[in-house]
Amino acid sequence: MTKITDFQLFFQKGTCTSCKKDTFIIHRKHSGDKLCSTCFTRSIEKIIYKTISKYKMLNPSDKIIVGVSGGKDSLTLLHNLIKIQEKNYQAEPLIALSINEGINNYRNNSIKNASEFCKKHKIEHHAFSFKEKIGITLDEINKTKKKTDNFRYTCNYCAVLRRRLINDGAKELGGDVIALGHNLTDIAETYLMNLLFNRFHLISNQYFFKPEQAEINKYFLKKINPLMKIPEEEIFLYANINQIDYYASHCPFREQDPILRKRVLHFIEECKQFSPEIEFNLLNGFLKLSKILYGQVKPRKFNSCEQCGYPSGNNTLCNYCQYVNKFNQ
Ligand code: SF4
Ligand SMILES: [Zn+2]
Ligand SMILES: [Zn+2]
């Protein structure tokens, strides 16, 4: 993964292709643009606004729950949604929601940044924890799982449990839609992972313009990714230029587990050196393929989980309940 350390290293002397000023500029290799920090900021904000509008992500009266970890992506998203909401007279106040998995020396610190940011901008902020909702922290799960035969990576458990807590937390807070800070690099990585694992049903399921499915919407709120057209390093630059006070460390489990996701990310980063537009190609591929597949793949019938009633695929219990039961034995 690109080591992003000092944001000033991204600047070089030159002429801004937008305002024509001779100053320090950022060279956007994927488009050829060379932008001063003001034009760069404006361009990122325009991309976010256009993404929301093009993909009809929001209705003016939606109650938006913003998932905030305290990192650069989620705070950049919140920063922009605040600006967008200021211009919308029908807007419901934003609510920020953090999930505390219970990762020592990491999540408490990042949530502190989220909470301070929200306080500064007068945004209502809630934090739900694994401990309080499931009875166990991710650190405890990590210790327990090492003793079981059925070994899975900590991230596998975390993703399933956190996804459910965000969804249920947002429903509890009266939300209509959940806004998440997934950026272009995350989307490209997930798409490539789904291709590698032959998960065409997931790609089809992620099609943006599928009709409302009352059966599914009963359980899961709509999720939107307004940063999906911005590469990770540009969010890093935007957050620094705009002095967004984010938490910069990475989750320790991501480094510990030799997950394939990390290798896929390395691969994308390597390809970017030669083809700077590669992530955009992956995003466009995902948008096209999800549309084609959605028209062809028959919706899979699903069971209802015997414990919580949520969709559970072919199983009697959903993944979430299977894990919760396993760790509360
Ligand atoms: S890196 Fe893995 S364990 Fe850490 S927050 Fe993400 S999914 Fe959870
Ligand atoms: Zn400029
Ligand atoms: Zn269940």
mmCIF file of C-alpha atoms and ligand atoms in Angstrom:
data_model
loop_
_atom_site.group_PDB
_atom_site.id
_atom_site.type_symbol
_atom_site.label_atom_id
_atom_site.label_comp_id
_atom_site.label_asym_id
_atom_site.label_seq_id
_atom_site.Cartn_x
_atom_site.Cartn_y
_atom_site.Cartn_z
ATOM 1 C CA MET A 1 0.000 0.000 0.000
ATOM 2 C CA THR A 2 1.223 3.513 -0.763
ATOM 3 C CA LYS A 3 2.753 4.895 2.419
ATOM 4 C CA ILE A 4 0.961 8.171 2.818
ATOM 5 C CA THR A 5 2.936 10.246 5.282
ATOM 6 C CA ASP A 6 3.604 13.876 4.500
ATOM 7 C CA PHE A 7 0.941 15.509 2.363
ATOM 8 C CA GLN A 8 3.268 18.340 1.314
ATOM 9 C CA LEU A 9 5.316 15.810 -0.679
ATOM 10 C CA PHE A 10 2.422 15.659 -3.155
ATOM 11 C CA PHE A 11 2.935 19.309 -4.127
ATOM 12 C CA GLN A 12 5.279 20.603 -6.825
ATOM 13 C CA LYS A 13 5.862 24.007 -8.426
ATOM 14 C CA GLY A 14 3.767 24.601 -11.532
ATOM 15 C CA THR A 15 0.762 26.297 -13.124
ATOM 16 C CA CYS A 16 -2.764 25.385 -12.041
ATOM 17 C CA THR A 17 -4.636 24.129 -15.113
ATOM 18 C CA SER A 18 -7.877 25.517 -13.684
ATOM 19 C CA CYS A 19 -7.151 29.055 -12.334
ATOM 20 C CA LYS A 20 -3.805 29.451 -14.235
ATOM 21 C CA LYS A 21 -1.931 30.668 -11.132
ATOM 22 C CA ASP A 22 1.781 29.842 -10.820
ATOM 23 C CA THR A 23 1.970 28.196 -7.428
ATOM 24 C CA PHE A 24 2.307 24.792 -5.745
ATOM 25 C CA ILE A 25 0.172 22.238 -7.559
ATOM 26 C CA ILE A 26 -0.975 18.624 -7.257
ATOM 27 C CA HIS A 27 -0.558 16.513 -10.379
ATOM 28 C CA ARG A 28 -3.579 14.246 -10.867
ATOM 29 C CA LYS A 29 -1.992 11.575 -13.003
ATOM 30 C CA HIS A 30 -5.240 9.783 -13.859
ATOM 31 C CA SER A 31 -6.696 12.909 -15.536
ATOM 32 C CA GLY A 32 -3.604 14.990 -16.323
ATOM 33 C CA ASP A 33 -4.945 17.944 -14.269
ATOM 34 C CA LYS A 34 -2.509 20.063 -12.266
ATOM 35 C CA LEU A 35 -4.410 21.844 -9.509
ATOM 36 C CA CYS A 36 -3.603 24.366 -6.801
ATOM 37 C CA SER A 37 -4.959 23.496 -3.356
ATOM 38 C CA THR A 38 -8.027 25.753 -3.749
ATOM 39 C CA CYS A 39 -8.999 24.289 -7.132
ATOM 40 C CA PHE A 40 -8.231 20.774 -5.885
ATOM 41 C CA THR A 41 -10.572 21.246 -2.899
ATOM 42 C CA ARG A 42 -13.282 22.662 -5.142
ATOM 43 C CA SER A 43 -12.919 19.755 -7.549
ATOM 44 C CA ILE A 44 -13.226 17.106 -4.791
ATOM 45 C CA GLU A 45 -16.360 18.788 -3.432
ATOM 46 C CA LYS A 46 -17.847 18.937 -6.919
ATOM 47 C CA ILE A 47 -17.152 15.239 -7.499
ATOM 48 C CA ILE A 48 -18.905 14.330 -4.226
ATOM 49 C CA TYR A 49 -21.894 16.518 -5.044
ATOM 50 C CA LYS A 50 -22.166 15.153 -8.590
ATOM 51 C CA THR A 51 -21.855 11.542 -7.402
ATOM 52 C CA ILE A 52 -24.732 12.013 -4.952
ATOM 53 C CA SER A 53 -26.851 13.630 -7.613
ATOM 54 C CA LYS A 54 -25.994 11.296 -10.557
ATOM 55 C CA TYR A 55 -26.704 8.117 -8.584
ATOM 56 C CA LYS A 56 -29.750 9.640 -6.830
ATOM 57 C CA MET A 57 -28.225 8.755 -3.493
ATOM 58 C CA LEU A 58 -30.320 11.137 -1.402
ATOM 59 C CA ASN A 59 -33.779 12.634 -1.209
ATOM 60 C CA PRO A 60 -33.958 16.159 0.229
ATOM 61 C CA SER A 61 -35.842 15.046 3.352
ATOM 62 C CA ASP A 62 -33.783 11.897 4.107
ATOM 63 C CA LYS A 63 -32.587 11.448 7.643
ATOM 64 C CA ILE A 64 -28.941 10.597 7.024
ATOM 65 C CA ILE A 65 -26.935 8.527 9.463
ATOM 66 C CA VAL A 66 -23.235 8.959 8.739
ATOM 67 C CA GLY A 67 -20.947 6.108 9.756
ATOM 68 C CA VAL A 68 -17.906 7.770 11.321
ATOM 69 C CA SER A 69 -14.795 5.987 12.517
ATOM 70 C CA GLY A 70 -12.789 9.191 13.036
ATOM 71 C CA GLY A 71 -10.478 8.397 10.087
ATOM 72 C CA LYS A 72 -9.863 10.644 7.040
ATOM 73 C CA ASP A 73 -12.569 9.093 4.836
ATOM 74 C CA SER A 74 -15.493 9.252 7.224
ATOM 75 C CA LEU A 75 -14.642 12.766 8.474
ATOM 76 C CA THR A 76 -14.174 14.021 4.901
ATOM 77 C CA LEU A 77 -17.597 12.597 4.104
ATOM 78 C CA LEU A 78 -19.203 14.210 7.156
ATOM 79 C CA HIS A 79 -17.453 17.539 6.418
ATOM 80 C CA ASN A 80 -18.967 17.516 2.902
ATOM 81 C CA LEU A 81 -22.425 16.368 3.932
ATOM 82 C CA ILE A 82 -22.533 19.230 6.445
ATOM 83 C CA LYS A 83 -21.758 21.675 3.593
ATOM 84 C CA ILE A 84 -24.357 20.095 1.312
ATOM 85 C CA GLN A 85 -27.016 20.062 4.039
ATOM 86 C CA GLU A 86 -26.411 23.761 4.763
ATOM 87 C CA LYS A 87 -27.782 24.524 1.282
ATOM 88 C CA ASN A 88 -30.825 22.258 1.659
ATOM 89 C CA TYR A 89 -33.656 23.950 3.522
ATOM 90 C CA GLN A 90 -35.623 20.689 3.935
ATOM 91 C CA ALA A 91 -32.654 18.870 5.457
ATOM 92 C CA GLU A 92 -33.045 16.772 8.560
ATOM 93 C CA PRO A 93 -30.051 17.203 10.895
ATOM 94 C CA LEU A 94 -27.274 14.717 10.253
ATOM 95 C CA ILE A 95 -26.540 12.077 12.876
ATOM 96 C CA ALA A 96 -23.101 10.499 13.213
ATOM 97 C CA LEU A 97 -22.778 6.889 14.331
ATOM 98 C CA SER A 98 -19.575 5.128 15.411
ATOM 99 C CA ILE A 99 -19.166 1.445 16.147
ATOM 100 C CA ASN A 100 -16.660 0.586 18.822
ATOM 101 C CA GLU A 101 -15.489 -2.970 18.120
ATOM 102 C CA GLY A 102 -13.249 -2.938 21.187
ATOM 103 C CA ILE A 103 -9.779 -2.843 19.626
ATOM 104 C CA ASN A 104 -7.289 -1.779 22.239
ATOM 105 C CA ASN A 105 -5.146 1.295 21.548
ATOM 106 C CA TYR A 106 -7.021 1.973 18.349
ATOM 107 C CA ARG A 107 -10.778 2.387 18.236
ATOM 108 C CA ASN A 108 -11.181 4.481 21.411
ATOM 109 C CA ASN A 109 -8.677 6.945 19.976
ATOM 110 C CA SER A 110 -10.344 7.146 16.576
ATOM 111 C CA ILE A 111 -13.811 7.579 18.105
ATOM 112 C CA LYS A 112 -12.399 10.412 20.221
ATOM 113 C CA ASN A 113 -11.513 12.250 16.981
ATOM 114 C CA ALA A 114 -14.998 11.551 15.617
ATOM 115 C CA SER A 115 -16.605 12.827 18.786
ATOM 116 C CA GLU A 116 -14.497 16.016 18.874
ATOM 117 C CA PHE A 117 -15.246 16.710 15.213
ATOM 118 C CA CYS A 118 -18.991 16.279 15.850
ATOM 119 C CA LYS A 119 -18.881 18.488 18.927
ATOM 120 C CA LYS A 120 -17.132 21.228 16.955
ATOM 121 C CA HIS A 121 -19.761 21.081 14.193
ATOM 122 C CA LYS A 122 -22.733 20.531 16.544
ATOM 123 C CA ILE A 123 -23.579 17.129 15.063
ATOM 124 C CA GLU A 124 -25.383 14.562 17.213
ATOM 125 C CA HIS A 125 -23.006 11.637 17.721
ATOM 126 C CA HIS A 126 -23.657 8.122 19.026
ATOM 127 C CA ALA A 127 -21.247 5.266 19.658
ATOM 128 C CA PHE A 128 -22.475 1.651 19.943
ATOM 129 C CA SER A 129 -20.078 -1.021 21.093
ATOM 130 C CA PHE A 130 -19.667 -4.754 20.444
ATOM 131 C CA LYS A 131 -19.391 -5.231 24.207
ATOM 132 C CA GLU A 132 -22.719 -3.572 24.923
ATOM 133 C CA LYS A 133 -24.614 -5.100 21.958
ATOM 134 C CA ILE A 134 -23.035 -8.546 21.617
ATOM 135 C CA GLY A 135 -21.363 -8.995 24.999
ATOM 136 C CA ILE A 136 -17.802 -9.389 23.703
ATOM 137 C CA THR A 137 -15.076 -7.121 22.290
ATOM 138 C CA LEU A 138 -13.199 -7.817 19.056
ATOM 139 C CA ASP A 139 -9.999 -8.259 21.078
ATOM 140 C CA GLU A 140 -11.748 -10.994 23.080
ATOM 141 C CA ILE A 141 -13.075 -12.595 19.879
ATOM 142 C CA ASN A 142 -9.543 -12.591 18.504
ATOM 143 C CA LYS A 143 -8.287 -14.522 21.548
ATOM 144 C CA THR A 144 -11.239 -16.966 21.543
ATOM 145 C CA LYS A 145 -11.089 -17.777 17.853
ATOM 146 C CA LYS A 146 -7.463 -18.888 18.038
ATOM 147 C CA LYS A 147 -8.613 -21.761 20.256
ATOM 148 C CA THR A 148 -11.330 -22.989 17.908
ATOM 149 C CA ASP A 149 -10.858 -25.470 15.029
ATOM 150 C CA ASN A 150 -12.916 -23.400 12.654
ATOM 151 C CA PHE A 151 -10.321 -20.663 12.177
ATOM 152 C CA ARG A 152 -11.368 -17.464 10.495
ATOM 153 C CA TYR A 153 -9.634 -14.108 10.338
ATOM 154 C CA THR A 154 -10.619 -11.451 12.850
ATOM 155 C CA CYS A 155 -11.701 -9.187 9.959
ATOM 156 C CA ASN A 156 -14.283 -11.795 8.853
ATOM 157 C CA TYR A 157 -16.032 -11.623 12.212
ATOM 158 C CA CYS A 158 -15.614 -7.885 12.541
ATOM 159 C CA ALA A 159 -17.132 -7.108 9.128
ATOM 160 C CA VAL A 160 -20.287 -9.186 9.702
ATOM 161 C CA LEU A 161 -20.885 -7.955 13.247
ATOM 162 C CA ARG A 162 -20.115 -4.311 12.521
ATOM 163 C CA ARG A 163 -22.286 -4.239 9.411
ATOM 164 C CA ARG A 164 -25.271 -5.421 11.458
ATOM 165 C CA LEU A 165 -24.627 -3.002 14.319
ATOM 166 C CA ILE A 166 -24.374 -0.030 11.944
ATOM 167 C CA ASN A 167 -27.589 -1.062 10.210
ATOM 168 C CA ASP A 168 -29.516 -1.672 13.426
ATOM 169 C CA GLY A 169 -28.017 1.405 15.108
ATOM 170 C CA ALA A 170 -29.092 3.579 12.161
ATOM 171 C CA LYS A 171 -32.606 2.103 12.290
ATOM 172 C CA GLU A 172 -32.756 2.732 16.036
ATOM 173 C CA LEU A 173 -31.811 6.373 15.401
ATOM 174 C CA GLY A 174 -34.670 6.746 12.897
ATOM 175 C CA GLY A 175 -32.438 6.936 9.800
ATOM 176 C CA ASP A 176 -33.563 6.544 6.176
ATOM 177 C CA VAL A 177 -30.113 6.098 4.680
ATOM 178 C CA ILE A 178 -26.608 5.236 5.877
ATOM 179 C CA ALA A 179 -23.733 7.235 4.344
ATOM 180 C CA LEU A 180 -20.370 5.478 4.431
ATOM 181 C CA GLY A 181 -16.891 6.785 3.644
ATOM 182 C CA HIS A 182 -15.809 4.038 1.216
ATOM 183 C CA ASN A 183 -13.528 5.594 -1.386
ATOM 184 C CA LEU A 184 -12.652 4.605 -4.966
ATOM 185 C CA THR A 185 -9.743 2.441 -3.805
ATOM 186 C CA ASP A 186 -12.045 0.501 -1.425
ATOM 187 C CA ILE A 187 -14.656 -0.041 -4.163
ATOM 188 C CA ALA A 188 -12.030 -1.182 -6.709
ATOM 189 C CA GLU A 189 -10.564 -3.593 -4.151
ATOM 190 C CA THR A 190 -13.968 -5.066 -3.219
ATOM 191 C CA TYR A 191 -14.927 -5.518 -6.872
ATOM 192 C CA LEU A 192 -11.681 -7.331 -7.644
ATOM 193 C CA MET A 193 -12.137 -9.526 -4.553
ATOM 194 C CA ASN A 194 -15.675 -10.425 -5.661
ATOM 195 C CA LEU A 195 -14.380 -11.358 -9.128
ATOM 196 C CA LEU A 196 -11.574 -13.472 -7.665
ATOM 197 C CA PHE A 197 -14.026 -15.348 -5.450
ATOM 198 C CA ASN A 198 -16.654 -15.798 -8.139
ATOM 199 C CA ARG A 199 -19.190 -13.805 -6.120
ATOM 200 C CA PHE A 200 -21.271 -12.604 -9.037
ATOM 201 C CA HIS A 201 -24.433 -12.572 -6.952
ATOM 202 C CA LEU A 202 -22.824 -9.872 -4.725
ATOM 203 C CA ILE A 203 -21.819 -7.773 -7.746
ATOM 204 C CA SER A 204 -25.370 -8.062 -9.087
ATOM 205 C CA ASN A 205 -26.787 -7.208 -5.679
ATOM 206 C CA GLN A 206 -24.749 -4.000 -5.522
ATOM 207 C CA TYR A 207 -26.367 -2.589 -8.683
ATOM 208 C CA PHE A 208 -27.228 1.027 -7.799
ATOM 209 C CA PHE A 209 -30.496 1.384 -9.649
ATOM 210 C CA LYS A 210 -32.277 -1.786 -8.627
ATOM 211 C CA PRO A 211 -35.926 -1.270 -7.767
ATOM 212 C CA GLU A 212 -36.908 -1.031 -4.128
ATOM 213 C CA GLN A 213 -37.228 -4.499 -2.612
ATOM 214 C CA ALA A 214 -39.739 -4.239 0.210
ATOM 215 C CA GLU A 215 -38.790 -7.710 1.499
ATOM 216 C CA ILE A 216 -35.129 -6.665 1.973
ATOM 217 C CA ASN A 217 -35.759 -3.020 2.911
ATOM 218 C CA LYS A 218 -37.693 -4.205 5.945
ATOM 219 C CA TYR A 219 -34.347 -5.262 7.389
ATOM 220 C CA PHE A 220 -31.593 -3.252 5.743
ATOM 221 C CA LEU A 221 -31.419 0.507 5.277
ATOM 222 C CA LYS A 222 -30.128 1.914 1.992
ATOM 223 C CA LYS A 223 -26.362 2.525 2.032
ATOM 224 C CA ILE A 224 -24.606 5.162 -0.045
ATOM 225 C CA ASN A 225 -20.925 5.808 -0.825
ATOM 226 C CA PRO A 226 -20.560 9.456 -1.930
ATOM 227 C CA LEU A 227 -16.721 9.181 -1.992
ATOM 228 C CA MET A 228 -16.722 6.270 -4.437
ATOM 229 C CA LYS A 229 -15.107 8.307 -7.249
ATOM 230 C CA ILE A 230 -12.196 9.650 -5.197
ATOM 231 C CA PRO A 231 -8.951 7.699 -4.824
ATOM 232 C CA GLU A 232 -7.667 7.216 -1.294
ATOM 233 C CA GLU A 233 -4.635 9.493 -1.683
ATOM 234 C CA GLU A 234 -6.857 12.375 -2.841
ATOM 235 C CA ILE A 235 -8.988 12.072 0.274
ATOM 236 C CA PHE A 236 -5.791 12.126 2.292
ATOM 237 C CA LEU A 237 -4.772 15.355 0.528
ATOM 238 C CA TYR A 238 -8.212 16.924 0.880
ATOM 239 C CA ALA A 239 -8.387 16.118 4.610
ATOM 240 C CA ASN A 240 -4.956 17.651 5.190
ATOM 241 C CA ILE A 241 -5.455 20.734 3.026
ATOM 242 C CA ASN A 242 -8.748 21.406 4.822
ATOM 243 C CA GLN A 243 -7.261 20.708 8.253
ATOM 244 C CA ILE A 244 -9.722 17.975 9.126
ATOM 245 C CA ASP A 245 -8.494 16.542 12.404
ATOM 246 C CA TYR A 246 -8.660 12.796 11.698
ATOM 247 C CA TYR A 247 -7.147 9.751 13.372
ATOM 248 C CA ALA A 248 -4.346 8.484 11.166
ATOM 249 C CA SER A 249 -3.437 5.005 12.478
ATOM 250 C CA HIS A 250 -4.617 1.764 10.881
ATOM 251 C CA CYS A 251 -6.405 -1.096 12.594
ATOM 252 C CA PRO A 252 -3.786 -3.529 13.972
ATOM 253 C CA PHE A 253 -5.736 -6.588 12.739
ATOM 254 C CA ARG A 254 -5.423 -5.507 9.144
ATOM 255 C CA GLU A 255 -1.659 -5.903 9.434
ATOM 256 C CA GLN A 256 -1.732 -9.084 11.521
ATOM 257 C CA ASP A 257 -3.963 -11.236 9.357
ATOM 258 C CA PRO A 258 -2.514 -12.280 5.994
ATOM 259 C CA ILE A 259 -5.815 -11.578 4.292
ATOM 260 C CA LEU A 260 -6.076 -11.664 0.537
ATOM 261 C CA ARG A 261 -7.713 -8.231 0.552
ATOM 262 C CA LYS A 262 -4.397 -6.668 1.556
ATOM 263 C CA ARG A 263 -2.619 -8.392 -1.336
ATOM 264 C CA VAL A 264 -5.282 -7.275 -3.790
ATOM 265 C CA LEU A 265 -4.749 -3.715 -2.578
ATOM 266 C CA HIS A 266 -0.974 -4.054 -3.129
ATOM 267 C CA PHE A 267 -1.697 -5.311 -6.640
ATOM 268 C CA ILE A 268 -3.928 -2.321 -7.433
ATOM 269 C CA GLU A 269 -1.308 0.080 -6.049
ATOM 270 C CA GLU A 270 1.341 -1.560 -8.212
ATOM 271 C CA CYS A 271 -0.834 -1.341 -11.348
ATOM 272 C CA LYS A 272 -1.497 2.341 -10.595
ATOM 273 C CA GLN A 273 2.192 3.120 -11.041
ATOM 274 C CA PHE A 274 1.861 2.216 -14.732
ATOM 275 C CA SER A 275 -1.850 2.862 -15.344
ATOM 276 C CA PRO A 276 -2.998 5.681 -13.037
ATOM 277 C CA GLU A 277 -6.585 5.242 -14.230
ATOM 278 C CA ILE A 278 -6.823 1.567 -13.152
ATOM 279 C CA GLU A 279 -9.158 2.166 -10.189
ATOM 280 C CA PHE A 280 -11.532 4.137 -12.405
ATOM 281 C CA ASN A 281 -11.521 1.246 -14.899
ATOM 282 C CA LEU A 282 -12.420 -1.123 -12.077
ATOM 283 C CA LEU A 283 -15.222 1.162 -10.890
ATOM 284 C CA ASN A 284 -16.628 1.472 -14.416
ATOM 285 C CA GLY A 285 -16.336 -2.292 -14.867
ATOM 286 C CA PHE A 286 -18.256 -2.785 -11.642
ATOM 287 C CA LEU A 287 -21.000 -0.342 -12.676
ATOM 288 C CA LYS A 288 -21.427 -2.047 -16.075
ATOM 289 C CA LEU A 289 -21.210 -5.620 -14.848
ATOM 290 C CA SER A 290 -23.564 -5.080 -11.914
ATOM 291 C CA LYS A 291 -26.161 -3.713 -14.327
ATOM 292 C CA ILE A 292 -25.786 -6.636 -16.758
ATOM 293 C CA LEU A 293 -25.846 -9.219 -13.977
ATOM 294 C CA TYR A 294 -28.791 -7.631 -12.247
ATOM 295 C CA GLY A 295 -30.813 -8.134 -15.429
ATOM 296 C CA GLN A 296 -29.730 -11.774 -15.752
ATOM 297 C CA VAL A 297 -29.212 -13.314 -12.347
ATOM 298 C CA LYS A 298 -32.439 -14.496 -10.794
ATOM 299 C CA PRO A 299 -32.906 -13.098 -7.294
ATOM 300 C CA ARG A 300 -31.902 -15.836 -4.860
ATOM 301 C CA LYS A 301 -34.584 -17.108 -2.532
ATOM 302 C CA PHE A 302 -33.552 -16.667 1.054
ATOM 303 C CA ASN A 303 -34.553 -18.147 4.363
ATOM 304 C CA SER A 304 -35.353 -16.030 7.376
ATOM 305 C CA CYS A 305 -33.020 -16.448 10.298
ATOM 306 C CA GLU A 306 -34.687 -18.480 13.053
ATOM 307 C CA GLN A 307 -33.217 -16.191 15.675
ATOM 308 C CA CYS A 308 -33.454 -12.616 14.357
ATOM 309 C CA GLY A 309 -35.680 -12.937 11.268
ATOM 310 C CA TYR A 310 -33.143 -11.267 8.923
ATOM 311 C CA PRO A 311 -32.356 -12.908 5.558
ATOM 312 C CA SER A 312 -30.040 -15.892 6.104
ATOM 313 C CA GLY A 313 -29.347 -17.219 2.573
ATOM 314 C CA ASN A 314 -29.707 -21.019 2.555
ATOM 315 C CA ASN A 315 -29.042 -21.341 6.280
ATOM 316 C CA THR A 316 -31.380 -21.484 9.221
ATOM 317 C CA LEU A 317 -29.317 -18.871 11.096
ATOM 318 C CA CYS A 318 -27.760 -15.728 9.573
ATOM 319 C CA ASN A 319 -23.986 -15.221 9.886
ATOM 320 C CA TYR A 320 -24.481 -12.570 12.540
ATOM 321 C CA CYS A 321 -26.481 -14.876 14.839
ATOM 322 C CA GLN A 322 -24.083 -17.786 14.202
ATOM 323 C CA TYR A 323 -21.180 -15.631 15.405
ATOM 324 C CA VAL A 324 -23.061 -14.103 18.320
ATOM 325 C CA ASN A 325 -24.054 -17.611 19.527
ATOM 326 C CA LYS A 326 -20.545 -18.939 19.051
ATOM 327 C CA PHE A 327 -18.969 -16.199 21.160
ATOM 328 C CA ASN A 328 -21.588 -16.273 23.882
ATOM 329 C CA GLN A 329 -21.404 -20.007 24.566
HETATM 330 S S1 SF4 B 1 -9.274 -4.003 9.621
HETATM 331 FE FE1 SF4 B 1 -10.517 -5.820 10.053
HETATM 332 S S2 SF4 B 1 -10.650 -5.949 12.284
HETATM 333 FE FE2 SF4 B 1 -9.950 -3.885 11.779
HETATM 334 S S3 SF4 B 1 -11.800 -2.630 11.729
HETATM 335 FE FE3 SF4 B 1 -11.422 -3.345 9.612
HETATM 336 S S4 SF4 B 1 -12.592 -5.266 9.411
HETATM 337 FE FE4 SF4 B 1 -12.425 -4.781 11.612
HETATM 338 ZN ZN ZN B 2 -6.152 26.854 -9.130
HETATM 339 ZN ZN ZN B 3 -29.978 -13.905 12.683
#
